[in-house]
Amino acid sequence: MLTVVKFGGSSLADAGRIQNAARRIAALFEAGHQVVAVVSAQGDTTDDMIEKAAQIHTDPPKREMDAYLAAGEQMSAALMAMALHKMGLPAISLTGMQAGLMTDGVHSDARVLGLRNDRVRQELDKGNIVVVAGFQGVDGAGDITTLGRGGSDTTAVALAAFLQAAVCKIYTDVDGVYDRDPRKFPDAVKLPWIGYDEMLQLARQGAQVLHDRCVELAQMYNVPVQVLSSFRPGEGTFITALPEDFPQI
Ligand code: ADP
Ligand code: ASP
Ligand code: MG
């Protein structure tokens, strides 16, 4: 069974957290899953890079900004593959371009169109855990694009859709989806399940926990999504069309 997992920036902020995420990947792999792991840039890397670019150019060409920012996720992917190797596990990191994630040419806000090669599948078939740099793809001209802030969620669901994964697990710094941002509203209520429509509404209202295009894709391709904590045990929140649709795995 193929499982796609995704770890956000705070879940990868330092070496210890990368190792913690690697242990979660290892547990799935050792339980017999094929695993694609999508990673974000570490911690505040993307914000720091944006600031650094601004010191060079206050309005940099979007093509160059994409080429630059995509490197944040690429560094995480290679570090994650190293952490898995250190645990004795077979792993390979791929950039979005190597993974063949095709997008349109709208730099800084590209839309995912499909997979243009079967590299990820080939690596899975060789027995590898495939670590894919999130947030990025390649356009028809062969240039690096990025998917908009928070876009690694979309990479994960897109890969789950195109590779027909059983489930997409989004590991983050909260233990599920709440009715409101739990960091701003201490009385927010955690939802054990939420439908695609309601989740899309939350995401479009700005709930950062999932990128809105990731929810659109999940609904379009009927990908079961689970949002859960990288740090604490628990099932988190299941996102499907109907509550009973989540596979028992
Ligand atoms: P990651 O780095 O893992 O992608 P994000 O920072 O993008 O994580 O998203 C997680 C954050 O989303 C949480 O820390 C939380 O403050 C915020 N958030 C906003 N609205 C919600 C909500 N309705 N439910 C859960 N988290 C929410
Ligand atoms: N690193 C990118 C961002 O900070 C993408 C992501 O984290 O999903 O927006
Ligand atoms: Mg995010």
Short mmCIF file of C-alpha atoms and ligand atoms in Angstrom, two decimals:
data_model
loop_
_atom_site.label_atom_id
_atom_site.label_comp_id
_atom_site.label_asym_id
_atom_site.label_seq_id
_atom_site.Cartn_x
_atom_site.Cartn_y
_atom_site.Cartn_z
CA MET A 1 0.00 0.00 0.00
CA LEU A 2 1.27 3.46 -0.90
CA THR A 3 1.12 6.22 1.68
CA VAL A 4 2.13 9.83 1.04
CA VAL A 5 3.23 11.78 4.12
CA LYS A 6 4.10 15.46 4.39
CA PHE A 7 6.05 17.31 7.06
CA GLY A 8 5.80 21.10 7.37
CA GLY A 9 8.56 23.54 8.25
CA SER A 10 8.18 23.52 12.03
CA SER A 11 8.19 19.71 12.00
CA LEU A 12 11.66 19.85 10.40
CA ALA A 13 13.09 22.93 12.10
CA ASP A 14 16.29 21.29 13.41
CA ALA A 15 18.23 18.02 13.24
CA GLY A 16 16.27 16.46 16.12
CA ARG A 17 12.96 17.22 14.44
CA ILE A 18 14.14 15.81 11.12
CA GLN A 19 15.09 12.63 12.98
CA ASN A 20 11.70 12.58 14.70
CA ALA A 21 9.95 12.87 11.30
CA ALA A 22 12.28 10.19 9.89
CA ARG A 23 11.18 7.84 12.69
CA ARG A 24 7.54 8.31 11.69
CA ILE A 25 8.43 7.55 8.07
CA ALA A 26 10.42 4.49 9.20
CA ALA A 27 7.46 3.17 11.22
CA LEU A 28 5.23 3.23 8.13
CA PHE A 29 7.92 1.70 5.91
CA GLU A 30 8.64 -1.04 8.43
CA ALA A 31 4.91 -1.76 8.67
CA GLY A 32 5.05 -2.61 4.95
CA HIS A 33 3.91 0.64 3.32
CA GLN A 34 5.55 2.13 0.27
CA VAL A 35 6.23 5.73 1.37
CA VAL A 36 6.53 9.02 -0.47
CA ALA A 37 7.56 11.76 1.98
CA VAL A 38 7.03 15.38 0.95
CA VAL A 39 9.00 17.95 2.92
CA SER A 40 8.82 21.72 3.38
CA ALA A 41 11.76 24.03 3.95
CA GLN A 42 13.06 23.94 7.54
CA GLY A 43 11.52 26.35 10.06
CA ASP A 44 11.53 29.95 8.86
CA THR A 45 13.83 29.25 5.91
CA THR A 46 11.43 30.53 3.24
CA ASP A 47 10.79 33.80 5.12
CA ASP A 48 14.51 34.26 5.69
CA MET A 49 15.22 33.66 1.99
CA ILE A 50 12.58 36.20 0.95
CA GLU A 51 14.25 38.78 3.21
CA LYS A 52 17.65 37.97 1.82
CA ALA A 53 16.47 38.33 -1.77
CA ALA A 54 14.95 41.73 -0.88
CA GLN A 55 18.41 42.95 0.07
CA ILE A 56 19.45 42.32 -3.53
CA HIS A 57 16.29 43.37 -5.39
CA THR A 58 13.07 44.82 -3.97
CA ASP A 59 11.01 43.40 -6.85
CA PRO A 60 12.95 40.38 -8.12
CA PRO A 61 11.89 38.55 -11.28
CA LYS A 62 9.42 35.83 -10.23
CA ARG A 63 11.25 33.19 -12.25
CA GLU A 64 14.43 33.80 -10.27
CA MET A 65 12.56 33.95 -6.97
CA ASP A 66 11.09 30.52 -7.71
CA ALA A 67 14.51 29.10 -8.60
CA TYR A 68 15.82 30.49 -5.31
CA LEU A 69 12.98 29.54 -2.93
CA ALA A 70 12.69 25.99 -4.28
CA ALA A 71 16.17 25.38 -2.88
CA GLY A 72 14.77 25.56 0.69
CA GLU A 73 12.67 22.44 0.15
CA GLN A 74 15.48 20.75 -1.79
CA MET A 75 17.80 21.10 1.21
CA SER A 76 15.18 19.52 3.50
CA ALA A 77 14.65 16.62 1.11
CA ALA A 78 18.34 15.75 0.97
CA LEU A 79 18.67 16.07 4.77
CA MET A 80 15.65 13.81 5.27
CA ALA A 81 17.10 11.19 2.92
CA MET A 82 20.36 11.36 4.91
CA ALA A 83 18.45 10.85 8.18
CA LEU A 84 16.73 7.78 6.71
CA HIS A 85 20.05 6.39 5.45
CA LYS A 86 21.51 6.88 8.91
CA MET A 87 18.68 4.65 10.21
CA GLY A 88 19.69 1.99 7.70
CA LEU A 89 16.73 2.60 5.38
CA PRO A 90 16.80 2.90 1.57
CA ALA A 91 15.83 6.44 0.58
CA ILE A 92 16.31 8.83 -2.30
CA SER A 93 15.53 12.55 -2.47
CA LEU A 94 14.04 14.16 -5.57
CA THR A 95 13.35 17.77 -6.48
CA GLY A 96 9.90 18.57 -7.82
CA MET A 97 11.41 18.65 -11.30
CA GLN A 98 13.05 15.23 -10.89
CA ALA A 99 9.75 13.87 -9.61
CA GLY A 100 8.15 15.24 -12.81
CA LEU A 101 5.55 17.41 -11.10
CA MET A 102 4.24 19.48 -14.02
CA THR A 103 2.67 22.88 -13.43
CA ASP A 104 1.50 25.83 -15.47
CA GLY A 105 3.98 28.68 -15.90
CA VAL A 106 2.56 31.08 -13.30
CA HIS A 107 5.69 31.73 -11.27
CA SER A 108 5.13 32.01 -7.48
CA ASP A 109 1.56 30.71 -7.79
CA ALA A 110 1.69 27.77 -10.19
CA ARG A 111 -1.05 25.17 -10.50
CA VAL A 112 -0.26 21.49 -10.62
CA LEU A 113 -1.17 19.80 -13.91
CA GLY A 114 0.13 16.24 -13.65
CA LEU A 115 3.17 13.94 -13.51
CA ARG A 116 5.33 13.96 -16.61
CA ASN A 117 7.43 10.91 -15.76
CA ASP A 118 7.29 7.81 -13.59
CA ARG A 119 10.49 8.39 -11.63
CA VAL A 120 8.74 8.27 -8.25
CA ARG A 121 7.03 4.99 -9.14
CA GLN A 122 10.33 3.54 -10.39
CA GLU A 123 12.09 4.44 -7.15
CA LEU A 124 9.26 2.97 -5.07
CA ASP A 125 9.45 -0.22 -7.11
CA LYS A 126 13.18 -0.41 -6.35
CA GLY A 127 12.25 -0.44 -2.66
CA ASN A 128 13.16 3.16 -1.87
CA ILE A 129 11.44 5.62 0.40
CA VAL A 130 11.05 8.59 -1.95
CA VAL A 131 11.56 12.00 -0.37
CA VAL A 132 10.18 14.76 -2.59
CA ALA A 133 10.89 18.48 -2.18
CA GLY A 134 7.51 20.18 -1.68
CA PHE A 135 6.20 23.52 -2.97
CA GLN A 136 7.74 23.23 -6.45
CA GLY A 137 7.27 21.87 -9.91
CA VAL A 138 8.40 22.35 -13.47
CA ASP A 139 6.56 24.20 -16.24
CA GLY A 140 6.32 23.47 -19.96
CA ALA A 141 9.45 25.54 -20.61
CA GLY A 142 11.41 23.34 -18.19
CA ASP A 143 11.68 26.08 -15.56
CA ILE A 144 11.24 25.68 -11.80
CA THR A 145 7.92 26.99 -10.49
CA THR A 146 6.55 27.30 -6.95
CA LEU A 147 2.98 26.66 -5.85
CA GLY A 148 2.34 29.61 -3.51
CA ARG A 149 3.01 29.91 0.24
CA GLY A 150 2.04 26.74 2.06
CA GLY A 151 2.17 24.84 -1.23
CA SER A 152 3.90 21.69 0.05
CA ASP A 153 0.47 20.45 1.19
CA THR A 154 -0.56 20.61 -2.46
CA THR A 155 2.53 18.69 -3.58
CA ALA A 156 1.62 15.91 -1.15
CA VAL A 157 -2.01 15.59 -2.22
CA ALA A 158 -1.08 15.89 -5.92
CA LEU A 159 1.40 13.02 -5.61
CA ALA A 160 -1.15 10.98 -3.65
CA ALA A 161 -3.71 11.61 -6.41
CA PHE A 162 -1.44 10.88 -9.38
CA LEU A 163 0.17 7.81 -7.75
CA GLN A 164 -3.18 6.57 -6.40
CA ALA A 165 -1.99 6.41 -2.82
CA ALA A 166 -4.32 4.95 -0.20
CA VAL A 167 -3.99 8.03 2.00
CA CYS A 168 -2.15 11.34 2.39
CA LYS A 169 -0.98 12.09 5.95
CA ILE A 170 -0.15 15.75 6.66
CA TYR A 171 2.02 15.99 9.78
CA THR A 172 2.08 19.46 11.31
CA ASP A 173 2.48 21.40 14.55
CA VAL A 174 -1.17 21.09 15.67
CA ASP A 175 -2.94 17.82 16.43
CA GLY A 176 -5.67 18.20 13.82
CA VAL A 177 -8.09 20.59 12.18
CA TYR A 178 -10.10 22.76 14.57
CA ASP A 179 -13.21 24.84 13.93
CA ARG A 180 -10.98 27.93 14.33
CA ASP A 181 -7.24 28.54 14.64
CA PRO A 182 -6.40 26.89 18.00
CA ARG A 183 -3.42 29.22 18.48
CA LYS A 184 -5.65 32.30 18.39
CA PHE A 185 -8.75 30.80 20.02
CA PRO A 186 -8.00 28.59 23.05
CA ASP A 187 -11.61 27.36 23.07
CA ALA A 188 -11.41 26.11 19.45
CA VAL A 189 -12.81 22.61 19.02
CA LYS A 190 -10.91 19.80 17.31
CA LEU A 191 -12.79 18.02 14.54
CA PRO A 192 -12.27 14.22 14.32
CA TRP A 193 -13.59 14.38 10.74
CA ILE A 194 -14.39 17.14 8.26
CA GLY A 195 -15.81 16.89 4.72
CA TYR A 196 -13.98 18.28 1.70
CA ASP A 197 -16.52 21.09 1.22
CA GLU A 198 -16.26 22.36 4.78
CA MET A 199 -12.47 22.01 4.76
CA LEU A 200 -12.28 23.96 1.53
CA GLN A 201 -14.34 26.70 3.13
CA LEU A 202 -11.99 26.83 6.15
CA ALA A 203 -8.90 26.86 3.89
CA ARG A 204 -10.32 29.62 1.67
CA GLN A 205 -11.11 31.67 4.78
CA GLY A 206 -7.38 31.51 5.51
CA ALA A 207 -7.00 28.53 7.88
CA GLN A 208 -3.31 27.96 7.29
CA VAL A 209 -3.43 24.33 8.33
CA LEU A 210 -4.06 23.23 4.71
CA HIS A 211 -3.32 25.02 1.43
CA ASP A 212 -6.66 25.61 -0.33
CA ARG A 213 -5.50 24.03 -3.60
CA CYS A 214 -4.52 20.89 -1.74
CA VAL A 215 -8.11 20.54 -0.56
CA GLU A 216 -9.44 21.19 -4.09
CA LEU A 217 -7.21 18.43 -5.45
CA ALA A 218 -8.10 16.04 -2.63
CA GLN A 219 -11.77 16.51 -3.42
CA MET A 220 -11.29 16.25 -7.19
CA TYR A 221 -9.34 12.98 -6.92
CA ASN A 222 -11.08 11.70 -3.77
CA VAL A 223 -7.82 11.46 -1.81
CA PRO A 224 -8.36 10.60 1.88
CA VAL A 225 -6.36 13.14 3.90
CA GLN A 226 -5.38 12.93 7.58
CA VAL A 227 -4.01 15.97 9.45
CA LEU A 228 -2.05 15.02 12.56
CA SER A 229 0.70 16.16 14.90
CA SER A 230 4.36 15.45 14.20
CA PHE A 231 5.05 15.61 17.91
CA ARG A 232 2.13 14.05 19.75
CA PRO A 233 0.36 10.72 19.30
CA GLY A 234 -3.24 10.75 18.07
CA GLU A 235 -5.35 10.23 14.97
CA GLY A 236 -5.85 13.93 14.27
CA THR A 237 -8.53 14.81 11.71
CA PHE A 238 -9.75 12.74 8.77
CA ILE A 239 -10.85 14.59 5.62
CA THR A 240 -12.98 12.67 3.12
CA ALA A 241 -16.32 13.11 1.34
CA LEU A 242 -18.14 11.04 3.99
CA PRO A 243 -16.90 10.00 7.46
CA GLU A 244 -17.06 6.28 6.61
CA ASP A 245 -14.87 6.77 3.50
CA PHE A 246 -11.57 6.79 5.38
CA PRO A 247 -9.74 3.52 4.71
CA GLN A 248 -9.05 1.25 7.69
CA ILE A 249 -5.27 0.92 7.58
P1 ADP B 1 3.14 23.46 8.45
O1 ADP B 1 4.43 24.18 8.65
O2 ADP B 1 3.12 22.10 9.07
O3 ADP B 1 2.67 23.45 7.02
P2 ADP B 1 1.30 25.61 9.04
O4 ADP B 1 1.89 26.66 9.92
O5 ADP B 1 1.23 25.92 7.59
O6 ADP B 1 2.06 24.24 9.32
O7 ADP B 1 -0.18 25.24 9.51
C1 ADP B 1 -0.40 24.88 10.86
C2 ADP B 1 -0.97 26.07 11.61
O8 ADP B 1 -2.26 26.37 11.07
C3 ADP B 1 -1.21 25.81 13.06
O9 ADP B 1 -0.08 26.08 13.84
C4 ADP B 1 -2.39 26.74 13.38
O10 ADP B 1 -1.99 27.89 14.09
C5 ADP B 1 -2.91 27.19 12.02
N1 ADP B 1 -4.35 27.05 11.86
C6 ADP B 1 -5.15 28.02 11.36
N2 ADP B 1 -6.43 27.64 11.35
C7 ADP B 1 -6.45 26.37 11.84
C8 ADP B 1 -7.50 25.43 12.08
N3 ADP B 1 -8.79 25.71 11.78
N4 ADP B 1 -7.18 24.23 12.59
C9 ADP B 1 -5.89 23.92 12.88
N5 ADP B 1 -4.85 24.78 12.70
C10 ADP B 1 -5.12 26.00 12.18
N1 ASP B 2 8.23 26.65 2.40
C1 ASP B 2 7.03 27.15 1.74
C2 ASP B 2 6.39 28.22 2.59
O1 ASP B 2 6.93 28.56 3.64
C3 ASP B 2 6.06 26.07 1.39
C4 ASP B 2 5.48 25.28 2.54
O2 ASP B 2 6.00 25.36 3.65
O3 ASP B 2 4.49 24.57 2.31
O4 ASP B 2 5.39 28.75 2.22
MG MG B 3 1.64 24.83 5.87
#
